[in-house]
PDB file of C-alpha atoms and ligand atoms in Angstrom:
ATOM      1  CA  MET H   1     109.188  74.399 109.188  1.00 97.00           C
ATOM      2  CA  ARG H   2     108.761  76.869 110.477  1.00 98.00           C
ATOM      3  CA  PHE H   3     107.321  80.322 109.114  1.00 98.00           C
ATOM      4  CA  LEU H   4     106.836  83.966 110.410  1.00 98.00           C
ATOM      5  CA  ALA H   5     103.667  85.177 109.820  1.00 98.00           C
ATOM      6  CA  ILE H   6     103.878  89.010 108.451  1.00 98.00           C
ATOM      7  CA  CYS H   7     100.671  91.086 108.840  1.00 98.00           C
ATOM      8  CA  GLY H   8     100.512  94.601 107.013  1.00 98.00           C
ATOM      9  CA  SER H   9      97.025  95.129 109.263  1.00 98.00           C
ATOM     10  CA  LEU H  10      96.549  96.734 112.586  1.00 98.00           C
ATOM     11  CA  ARG H  11      92.923  97.006 112.973  1.00 98.00           C
ATOM     12  CA  ALA H  12      92.152  94.863 115.947  1.00 97.00           C
ATOM     13  CA  ALA H  13      89.375  92.807 113.841  1.00 98.00           C
ATOM     14  CA  SER H  14      91.199  92.098 110.796  1.00 98.00           C
ATOM     15  CA  THR H  15      90.766  89.954 108.521  1.00 98.00           C
ATOM     16  CA  ASN H  16      94.137  89.983 107.028  1.00 98.00           C
ATOM     17  CA  ARG H  17      95.955  88.517 110.957  1.00 98.00           C
ATOM     18  CA  VAL H  18      91.900  86.043 110.763  1.00 98.00           C
ATOM     19  CA  LEU H  19      93.691  84.644 108.050  1.00 98.00           C
ATOM     20  CA  LEU H  20      97.069  84.823 108.578  1.00 98.00           C
ATOM     21  CA  GLU H  21      96.321  82.757 112.203  1.00 98.00           C
ATOM     22  CA  ALA H  22      93.650  79.895 109.853  1.00 98.00           C
ATOM     23  CA  PHE H  23      97.463  78.932 108.671  1.00 98.00           C
ATOM     24  CA  ALA H  24      98.865  78.658 112.005  1.00 98.00           C
ATOM     25  CA  ARG H  25      95.484  76.369 112.895  1.00 98.00           C
ATOM     26  CA  HIS H  26      95.720  74.490 110.093  1.00 98.00           C
ATOM     27  CA  ALA H  27      99.504  74.259 109.091  1.00 98.00           C
ATOM     28  CA  PRO H  28      99.814  70.449 107.975  1.00 97.00           C
ATOM     29  CA  GLU H  29     102.523  67.889 110.616  1.00 97.00           C
ATOM     30  CA  GLY H  30     105.566  69.505 110.518  1.00 97.00           C
ATOM     31  CA  ILE H  31     105.107  73.056 109.024  1.00 98.00           C
ATOM     32  CA  VAL H  32     104.658  76.228 112.555  1.00 98.00           C
ATOM     33  CA  VAL H  33     103.571  79.115 111.229  1.00 98.00           C
ATOM     34  CA  GLU H  34     104.033  81.507 114.302  1.00 98.00           C
ATOM     35  CA  LEU H  35     101.990  85.127 114.074  1.00 98.00           C
ATOM     36  CA  PHE H  36     105.500  88.409 114.749  1.00 98.00           C
ATOM     37  CA  GLU H  37     102.717  90.602 117.533  1.00 96.00           C
ATOM     38  CA  GLY H  38     105.814  93.148 117.222  1.00 97.00           C
ATOM     39  CA  MET H  39     104.987  95.412 114.519  1.00 97.00           C
ATOM     40  CA  ALA H  40     102.844  98.396 116.204  1.00 97.00           C
ATOM     41  CA  ALA H  41     106.248  97.973 118.556  1.00 98.00           C
ATOM     42  CA  LEU H  42     108.700  99.694 115.651  1.00 98.00           C
ATOM     43  CA  PRO H  43     110.172 102.890 115.492  1.00 98.00           C
ATOM     44  CA  LEU H  44     109.956 104.767 112.416  1.00 98.00           C
ATOM     45  CA  PHE H  45     112.620 103.194 110.157  1.00 98.00           C
ATOM     46  CA  ASN H  46     115.335 106.039 110.571  1.00 98.00           C
ATOM     47  CA  PRO H  47     118.932 105.094 108.369  1.00 98.00           C
ATOM     48  CA  ASP H  48     120.452 107.587 111.882  1.00 98.00           C
ATOM     49  CA  ILE H  49     119.190 105.488 114.461  1.00 97.00           C
ATOM     50  CA  GLU H  50     120.148 101.926 112.651  1.00 96.00           C
ATOM     51  CA  ALA H  51     123.372 103.709 111.914  1.00 96.00           C
ATOM     52  CA  CYS H  52     123.366 103.676 116.050  1.00 97.00           C
ATOM     53  CA  GLY H  53     122.336  99.693 116.441  1.00 95.00           C
ATOM     54  CA  ARG H  54     119.340  98.366 116.317  1.00 97.00           C
ATOM     55  CA  PRO H  55     116.235  99.708 118.679  1.00 98.00           C
ATOM     56  CA  PRO H  56     115.262  96.043 120.393  1.00 98.00           C
ATOM     57  CA  ALA H  57     111.847  96.036 119.142  1.00 98.00           C
ATOM     58  CA  VAL H  58     113.582  95.919 115.419  1.00 98.00           C
ATOM     59  CA  ALA H  59     116.800  93.218 116.545  1.00 98.00           C
ATOM     60  CA  GLY H  60     113.667  91.849 118.106  1.00 98.00           C
ATOM     61  CA  MET H  61     111.921  91.608 114.415  1.00 98.00           C
ATOM     62  CA  ALA H  62     115.140  90.377 113.072  1.00 98.00           C
ATOM     63  CA  ARG H  63     116.021  87.710 115.190  1.00 98.00           C
ATOM     64  CA  ARG H  64     112.683  86.368 114.462  1.00 98.00           C
ATOM     65  CA  VAL H  65     112.711  86.817 110.655  1.00 98.00           C
ATOM     66  CA  GLY H  66     116.237  85.184 111.124  1.00 98.00           C
ATOM     67  CA  GLY H  67     115.340  82.534 112.548  1.00 98.00           C
ATOM     68  CA  ALA H  68     112.161  81.379 110.412  1.00 98.00           C
ATOM     69  CA  ASP H  69     112.088  78.954 107.169  1.00 98.00           C
ATOM     70  CA  GLY H  70     110.539  81.671 105.424  1.00 98.00           C
ATOM     71  CA  LEU H  71     107.525  84.017 105.624  1.00 98.00           C
ATOM     72  CA  ILE H  72     103.947  84.821 104.417  1.00 98.00           C
ATOM     73  CA  VAL H  73     103.150  87.607 103.885  1.00 98.00           C
ATOM     74  CA  ALA H  74      99.401  89.063 104.403  1.00 98.00           C
ATOM     75  CA  SER H  75      98.730  92.157 103.734  1.00 98.00           C
ATOM     76  CA  PRO H  76      95.300  95.440 102.384  1.00 98.00           C
ATOM     77  CA  GLU H  77      96.135  97.446 100.039  1.00 98.00           C
ATOM     78  CA  TYR H  78      96.409 100.763 101.361  1.00 98.00           C
ATOM     79  CA  ALA H  79      95.698 104.745  98.392  1.00 98.00           C
ATOM     80  CA  HIS H  80      96.589 102.260  95.831  1.00 98.00           C
ATOM     81  CA  GLY H  81      99.631 100.704  97.573  1.00 98.00           C
ATOM     82  CA  ILE H  82     101.481  98.513 100.937  1.00 98.00           C
ATOM     83  CA  PRO H  83     100.106  99.867 104.174  1.00 98.00           C
ATOM     84  CA  GLY H  84     102.878 101.946 106.572  1.00 98.00           C
ATOM     85  CA  VAL H  85     103.301  99.293 108.621  1.00 98.00           C
ATOM     86  CA  LEU H  86     104.627  96.528 107.023  1.00 98.00           C
ATOM     87  CA  LYS H  87     106.800  99.625 104.293  1.00 98.00           C
ATOM     88  CA  ASN H  88     108.100 100.124 108.055  1.00 98.00           C
ATOM     89  CA  ALA H  89     108.989  97.378 108.365  1.00 98.00           C
ATOM     90  CA  LEU H  90     110.152  95.901 105.764  1.00 98.00           C
ATOM     91  CA  ASP H  91     112.449  98.611 105.819  1.00 98.00           C
ATOM     92  CA  TRP H  92     114.471  97.805 109.173  1.00 98.00           C
ATOM     93  CA  LEU H  93     115.109  94.598 107.597  1.00 98.00           C
ATOM     94  CA  VAL H  94     116.970  96.231 103.767  1.00 97.00           C
ATOM     95  CA  SER H  95     119.959  96.592 105.046  1.00 95.00           C
ATOM     96  CA  GLY H  96     119.988  93.452 107.331  1.00 95.00           C
ATOM     97  CA  PHE H  97     121.879  89.519 106.902  1.00 96.00           C
ATOM     98  CA  GLU H  98     118.284  88.079 107.851  1.00 97.00           C
ATOM     99  CA  ILE H  99     116.329  88.928 104.753  1.00 97.00           C
ATOM    100  CA  PRO H 100     118.644  87.999 101.936  1.00 97.00           C
ATOM    101  CA  HIS H 101     117.426  83.931  99.883  1.00 97.00           C
ATOM    102  CA  LYS H 102     114.298  83.991 102.707  1.00 98.00           C
ATOM    103  CA  PRO H 103     111.720  82.092 100.756  1.00 98.00           C
ATOM    104  CA  VAL H 104     108.539  84.150 100.539  1.00 98.00           C
ATOM    105  CA  MET H 105     104.594  84.133 100.252  1.00 97.00           C
ATOM    106  CA  LEU H 106     102.805  86.274 100.007  1.00 97.00           C
ATOM    107  CA  VAL H 107      99.180  84.774 100.712  1.00 97.00           C
ATOM    108  CA  HIS H 108      96.117  87.406 100.369  1.00 96.00           C
ATOM    109  CA  ALA H 109      92.360  88.355 101.917  1.00 97.00           C
ATOM    110  CA  SER H 110      91.224  89.847  99.251  1.00 96.00           C
ATOM    111  CA  ILE H 111      90.139  89.000  95.306  1.00 95.00           C
ATOM    112  CA  ARG H 112      91.154  93.183  94.416  1.00 94.00           C
ATOM    113  CA  GLY H 113      94.352  95.073  95.068  1.00 93.00           C
ATOM    114  CA  ALA H 114      96.915  94.453  92.118  1.00 95.00           C
ATOM    115  CA  PHE H 115      98.583  97.473  93.398  1.00 97.00           C
ATOM    116  CA  VAL H 116      99.818  95.613  96.888  1.00 97.00           C
ATOM    117  CA  ARG H 117     100.860  92.341  94.997  1.00 96.00           C
ATOM    118  CA  GLU H 118     102.530  94.674  92.653  1.00 96.00           C
ATOM    119  CA  HIS H 119     103.883  97.284  94.680  1.00 97.00           C
ATOM    120  CA  LEU H 120     105.024  93.672  97.761  1.00 97.00           C
ATOM    121  CA  SER H 121     106.525  91.946  94.938  1.00 97.00           C
ATOM    122  CA  GLU H 122     108.959  94.637  94.196  1.00 97.00           C
ATOM    123  CA  VAL H 123     109.919  95.613  97.651  1.00 98.00           C
ATOM    124  CA  LEU H 124     110.521  91.755  97.904  1.00 98.00           C
ATOM    125  CA  ARG H 125     112.439  91.539  94.945  1.00 97.00           C
ATOM    126  CA  THR H 126     114.277  94.117  95.284  1.00 98.00           C
ATOM    127  CA  MET H 127     115.588  93.200  99.137  1.00 98.00           C
ATOM    128  CA  SER H 128     116.623  90.270  97.457  1.00 97.00           C
ATOM    129  CA  THR H 129     114.498  87.338  99.260  1.00 98.00           C
ATOM    130  CA  ARG H 130     113.211  83.930  96.955  1.00 97.00           C
ATOM    131  CA  LEU H 131     109.358  85.337  96.166  1.00 97.00           C
ATOM    132  CA  HIS H 132     107.332  82.391  95.984  1.00 95.00           C
ATOM    133  CA  PRO H 133     105.893  82.315  92.666  1.00 90.00           C
ATOM    134  CA  GLY H 134     102.392  83.259  91.684  1.00 71.00           C
ATOM    135  CA  SER H 135      99.329  84.389  94.062  1.00 66.00           C
ATOM    136  CA  ALA H 136      99.392  81.303  96.293  1.00 74.00           C
ATOM    137  CA  PHE H 137      96.053  81.661  98.272  1.00 92.00           C
ATOM    138  CA  GLU H 138      93.308  83.744  97.894  1.00 94.00           C
ATOM    139  CA  ILE H 139      89.899  84.303 100.107  1.00 96.00           C
ATOM    140  CA  HIS H 140      87.706  87.353  99.842  1.00 97.00           C
ATOM    141  CA  LEU H 141      86.771  88.463 103.291  1.00 98.00           C
ATOM    142  CA  VAL H 142      86.944  91.913 103.283  1.00 97.00           C
ATOM    143  CA  GLY H 143      83.901  93.926 104.923  1.00 97.00           C
ATOM    144  CA  LYS H 144      83.446  90.176 106.585  1.00 98.00           C
ATOM    145  CA  SER H 145      83.482  90.466 111.007  1.00 98.00           C
ATOM    146  CA  PRO H 146      86.719  87.995 112.535  1.00 98.00           C
ATOM    147  CA  ALA H 147      83.977  85.149 113.488  1.00 98.00           C
ATOM    148  CA  GLU H 148      82.750  85.180 109.972  1.00 98.00           C
ATOM    149  CA  ALA H 149      86.442  85.108 108.294  1.00 98.00           C
ATOM    150  CA  ARG H 150      86.867  82.071 110.258  1.00 98.00           C
ATOM    151  CA  GLU H 151      84.024  80.343 109.979  1.00 98.00           C
ATOM    152  CA  MET H 152      85.076  80.939 106.174  1.00 98.00           C
ATOM    153  CA  LEU H 153      88.426  79.579 106.800  1.00 98.00           C
ATOM    154  CA  ASP H 154      87.572  76.415 109.186  1.00 98.00           C
ATOM    155  CA  ARG H 155      85.210  74.613 105.730  1.00 98.00           C
ATOM    156  CA  PRO H 156      86.686  71.837 104.359  1.00 98.00           C
ATOM    157  CA  GLU H 157      88.094  73.254 100.983  1.00 97.00           C
ATOM    158  CA  ALA H 158      89.757  76.162 102.981  1.00 97.00           C
ATOM    159  CA  ARG H 159      91.421  74.038 105.238  1.00 97.00           C
ATOM    160  CA  ASP H 160      92.533  71.921 103.160  1.00 97.00           C
ATOM    161  CA  LEU H 161      93.381  73.861 100.205  1.00 96.00           C
ATOM    162  CA  ILE H 162      95.819  75.691 103.413  1.00 97.00           C
ATOM    163  CA  ARG H 163      97.285  73.372 103.684  1.00 97.00           C
ATOM    164  CA  ARG H 164      98.295  72.389 100.329  1.00 96.00           C
ATOM    165  CA  THR H 165      99.262  76.019 100.212  1.00 97.00           C
ATOM    166  CA  LEU H 166     101.906  75.433 103.067  1.00 97.00           C
ATOM    167  CA  ALA H 167     103.170  72.137 101.712  1.00 96.00           C
ATOM    168  CA  ASP H 168     103.871  73.734  98.482  1.00 96.00           C
ATOM    169  CA  PHE H 169     105.639  77.017 100.434  1.00 97.00           C
ATOM    170  CA  ALA H 170     108.102  74.138 102.388  1.00 97.00           C
ATOM    171  CA  ALA H 171     108.885  71.994  99.394  1.00 95.00           C
ATOM    172  CA  PHE H 172     109.523  75.777  97.520  1.00 96.00           C
ATOM    173  CA  ALA H 173     111.672  76.857 101.047  1.00 96.00           C
ATOM    174  CA  SER H 174     114.170  73.684 101.304  1.00 95.00           C
ATOM    175  CA  ILE H 175     114.763  74.272  98.013  1.00 90.00           C
ATOM    176  CA  ASN H 176     118.589  75.539  98.207  1.00 75.00           C
ATOM    177  CA  PRO H 177     119.567  77.300  95.449  1.00 71.00           C
ATOM    178  CA  THR H 178     122.917  78.387  96.491  1.00 61.00           C
ATOM    179  CA  SER H 179     123.704  74.136  96.891  1.00 55.00           C
ATOM    180  CA  GLY H 180     123.931  71.703  92.886  1.00 46.00           C
TER     181      GLY H 180
HETATM  182  C1  FMN O 201      92.728 103.909 104.142  1.00 71.47           C
HETATM  183  C2  FMN O 201      92.610 102.387 103.483  1.00 71.47           C
HETATM  184  C3  FMN O 201      92.833 102.928 101.786  1.00 71.47           C
HETATM  185  C4  FMN O 201      92.011 102.092 101.287  1.00 71.47           C
HETATM  186  N1  FMN O 201      93.146 101.600  99.435  1.00 71.47           N
HETATM  187  C5  FMN O 201      92.562 100.398  99.377  1.00 71.47           C
HETATM  188  C6  FMN O 201      92.683 101.034  98.236  1.00 71.47           C
HETATM  189  O1  FMN O 201      93.612 100.921  97.145  1.00 71.47           O
HETATM  190  N2  FMN O 201      92.591  99.222  97.455  1.00 71.47           N
HETATM  191  C7  FMN O 201      91.661  97.905  97.949  1.00 71.47           C
HETATM  192  O2  FMN O 201      91.504  97.269  97.146  1.00 71.47           O
HETATM  193  N3  FMN O 201      91.439  98.232  98.956  1.00 71.47           N
HETATM  194  C8  FMN O 201      91.289  99.460  99.823  1.00 71.47           C
HETATM  195  N4  FMN O 201      91.120  99.907 100.816  1.00 71.47           N
HETATM  196  C9  FMN O 201      90.784  98.438 101.497  1.00 71.47           C
HETATM  197  C10 FMN O 201      91.198  97.845 102.443  1.00 71.47           C
HETATM  198  O3  FMN O 201      92.408  97.090 101.601  1.00 71.47           O
HETATM  199  C11 FMN O 201      90.025  96.694 102.601  1.00 71.47           C
HETATM  200  O4  FMN O 201      89.452  96.710 103.630  1.00 71.47           O
HETATM  201  C12 FMN O 201      91.460  95.612 103.589  1.00 71.47           C
HETATM  202  O5  FMN O 201      90.026  94.349 103.010  1.00 71.47           O
HETATM  203  C13 FMN O 201      91.707  95.766 105.292  1.00 71.47           C
HETATM  204  O6  FMN O 201      92.322  94.620 105.859  1.00 71.47           O
HETATM  205  P1  FMN O 201      92.279  93.595 107.044  1.00 71.47           P
HETATM  206  O7  FMN O 201      91.040  93.580 107.249  1.00 71.47           O
HETATM  207  O8  FMN O 201      93.315  93.724 106.938  1.00 71.47           O
HETATM  208  O9  FMN O 201      92.400  95.157 107.483  1.00 71.47           O
HETATM  209  C14 FMN O 201      91.966 100.757 101.470  1.00 71.47           C
HETATM  210  C15 FMN O 201      91.459 100.910 103.295  1.00 71.47           C
HETATM  211  C16 FMN O 201      91.265 101.669 103.788  1.00 71.47           C
HETATM  212  C17 FMN O 201      91.182 102.095 105.812  1.00 71.47           C
END
């Protein structure tokens, strides 16, 4: 199984990014987690541009999404909402064939952020993704440096929980809702 990890923060010291890197580092055998690095290169969504064909950066993202068995999304909350960079990326995917029925799991680098969780869930459901139910993984990394966050995520309890969370998501992603 190959999962694509998408981070809603462009901050160099992003705790959400460190969390997704830990998911990649601790993935159990048979599961690969790759980080999507192209968020900052995406142009601002404009249906007029989309009507003339996807810009290369968007086409690249859509290919990565289409080729993944599922998406893992970690995002901060900004002013009780979804960060613009992440919403922009999602808007580019709304009309594509890559996103419907795509398994998606939200993971959280903060114990706060109830609004962004709710907004993201609503947006992803509206985009016809198959959203993993419940809060799959949560750890409070707010205010931590990357080194401090990494140290917390490399502790045996966190590592084991990441492995179990990924195995659970892999089981969820392997269910084909259109068969049987
Ligand atoms: C512009 C801005 C707005 C924010 N608004 C909220 C908010 O509404 N609720 C919240 O819980 N945290 C809020 N935060 C805090 C971030 O969500 C928090 O620092 C998060 O851990 C940052 O993620 P990162 O380390 O991946 O960049 C805000 C931060 C910024 C920069």
